[in-house]
Amino acid sequence: MKYRVHRLEVKKDTAQEKLERFLNQLEGEALSIVPYVIPTFKGMGATAKVDFLLIVEIVK
């Protein structure tokens, strides 16, 4: 079994559409979606932001 890892850059307002479009074009089966979260500091305190998604695909 072979795997392929894709990186998908996302923004808060377009994440759902981009992920849906990407998943529909995969050749194989999506095994896992891992968000890469980075800490950010705003005036009200610390928070987190999803910078990109790693998508693991099983390729036959």
mmCIF file of C-alpha atoms in Angstrom:
data_model
loop_
_atom_site.group_PDB
_atom_site.id
_atom_site.type_symbol
_atom_site.label_atom_id
_atom_site.label_comp_id
_atom_site.label_asym_id
_atom_site.label_seq_id
_atom_site.Cartn_x
_atom_site.Cartn_y
_atom_site.Cartn_z
ATOM 1 C CA MET A 1 0.000 0.000 0.000
ATOM 2 C CA LYS A 2 1.347 3.421 -0.950
ATOM 3 C CA TYR A 3 0.480 6.771 0.554
ATOM 4 C CA ARG A 4 0.593 10.292 -0.799
ATOM 5 C CA VAL A 5 0.491 13.385 1.422
ATOM 6 C CA HIS A 6 -0.968 16.624 0.058
ATOM 7 C CA ARG A 7 -0.762 20.107 1.541
ATOM 8 C CA LEU A 8 -3.825 22.333 1.163
ATOM 9 C CA GLU A 9 -3.567 26.008 2.096
ATOM 10 C CA VAL A 10 -6.823 27.231 3.633
ATOM 11 C CA LYS A 11 -8.328 30.446 4.898
ATOM 12 C CA LYS A 12 -11.181 30.751 7.350
ATOM 13 C CA ASP A 13 -13.835 31.757 4.841
ATOM 14 C CA THR A 14 -12.910 29.387 1.975
ATOM 15 C CA ALA A 15 -11.790 26.233 3.827
ATOM 16 C CA GLN A 16 -14.958 24.198 3.284
ATOM 17 C CA GLU A 17 -15.224 24.798 -0.460
ATOM 18 C CA LYS A 18 -11.507 24.215 -1.086
ATOM 19 C CA LEU A 19 -11.481 20.979 0.928
ATOM 20 C CA GLU A 20 -14.619 19.660 -0.777
ATOM 21 C CA ARG A 21 -13.239 20.428 -4.246
ATOM 22 C CA PHE A 22 -9.887 18.824 -3.378
ATOM 23 C CA LEU A 23 -11.424 15.638 -1.936
ATOM 24 C CA ASN A 24 -13.627 15.158 -4.997
ATOM 25 C CA GLN A 25 -10.599 15.183 -7.310
ATOM 26 C CA LEU A 26 -8.538 12.570 -5.413
ATOM 27 C CA GLU A 27 -7.670 9.373 -7.286
ATOM 28 C CA GLY A 28 -7.476 7.186 -4.192
ATOM 29 C CA GLU A 29 -9.097 7.165 -0.782
ATOM 30 C CA ALA A 30 -8.567 9.875 1.833
ATOM 31 C CA LEU A 31 -7.172 8.257 4.967
ATOM 32 C CA SER A 32 -6.706 11.265 7.234
ATOM 33 C CA ILE A 33 -6.937 15.054 7.328
ATOM 34 C CA VAL A 34 -4.553 16.723 9.769
ATOM 35 C CA PRO A 35 -4.838 20.454 10.504
ATOM 36 C CA TYR A 36 -1.589 22.350 11.082
ATOM 37 C CA VAL A 37 -2.447 24.779 13.864
ATOM 38 C CA ILE A 38 -0.248 27.740 14.762
ATOM 39 C CA PRO A 39 -0.626 29.926 17.837
ATOM 40 C CA THR A 40 -1.446 33.574 17.243
ATOM 41 C CA PHE A 41 -1.574 36.433 19.687
ATOM 42 C CA LYS A 42 -4.315 39.011 19.413
ATOM 43 C CA GLY A 43 -5.052 42.049 21.562
ATOM 44 C CA MET A 44 -7.456 39.998 23.700
ATOM 45 C CA GLY A 45 -5.014 37.123 24.245
ATOM 46 C CA ALA A 46 -3.696 33.972 22.672
ATOM 47 C CA THR A 47 -5.675 31.960 20.128
ATOM 48 C CA ALA A 48 -4.966 29.436 17.375
ATOM 49 C CA LYS A 49 -5.255 29.483 13.588
ATOM 50 C CA VAL A 50 -5.297 26.671 11.031
ATOM 51 C CA ASP A 51 -2.511 27.464 8.564
ATOM 52 C CA PHE A 52 -2.912 24.485 6.225
ATOM 53 C CA LEU A 53 -4.249 20.935 6.064
ATOM 54 C CA LEU A 54 -2.259 17.770 5.423
ATOM 55 C CA ILE A 55 -4.341 15.184 3.585
ATOM 56 C CA VAL A 56 -3.126 11.567 3.546
ATOM 57 C CA GLU A 57 -4.298 9.599 0.510
ATOM 58 C CA ILE A 58 -4.073 5.839 -0.065
ATOM 59 C CA VAL A 59 -2.892 5.211 -3.634
ATOM 60 C CA LYS A 60 -3.477 1.780 -5.164
#
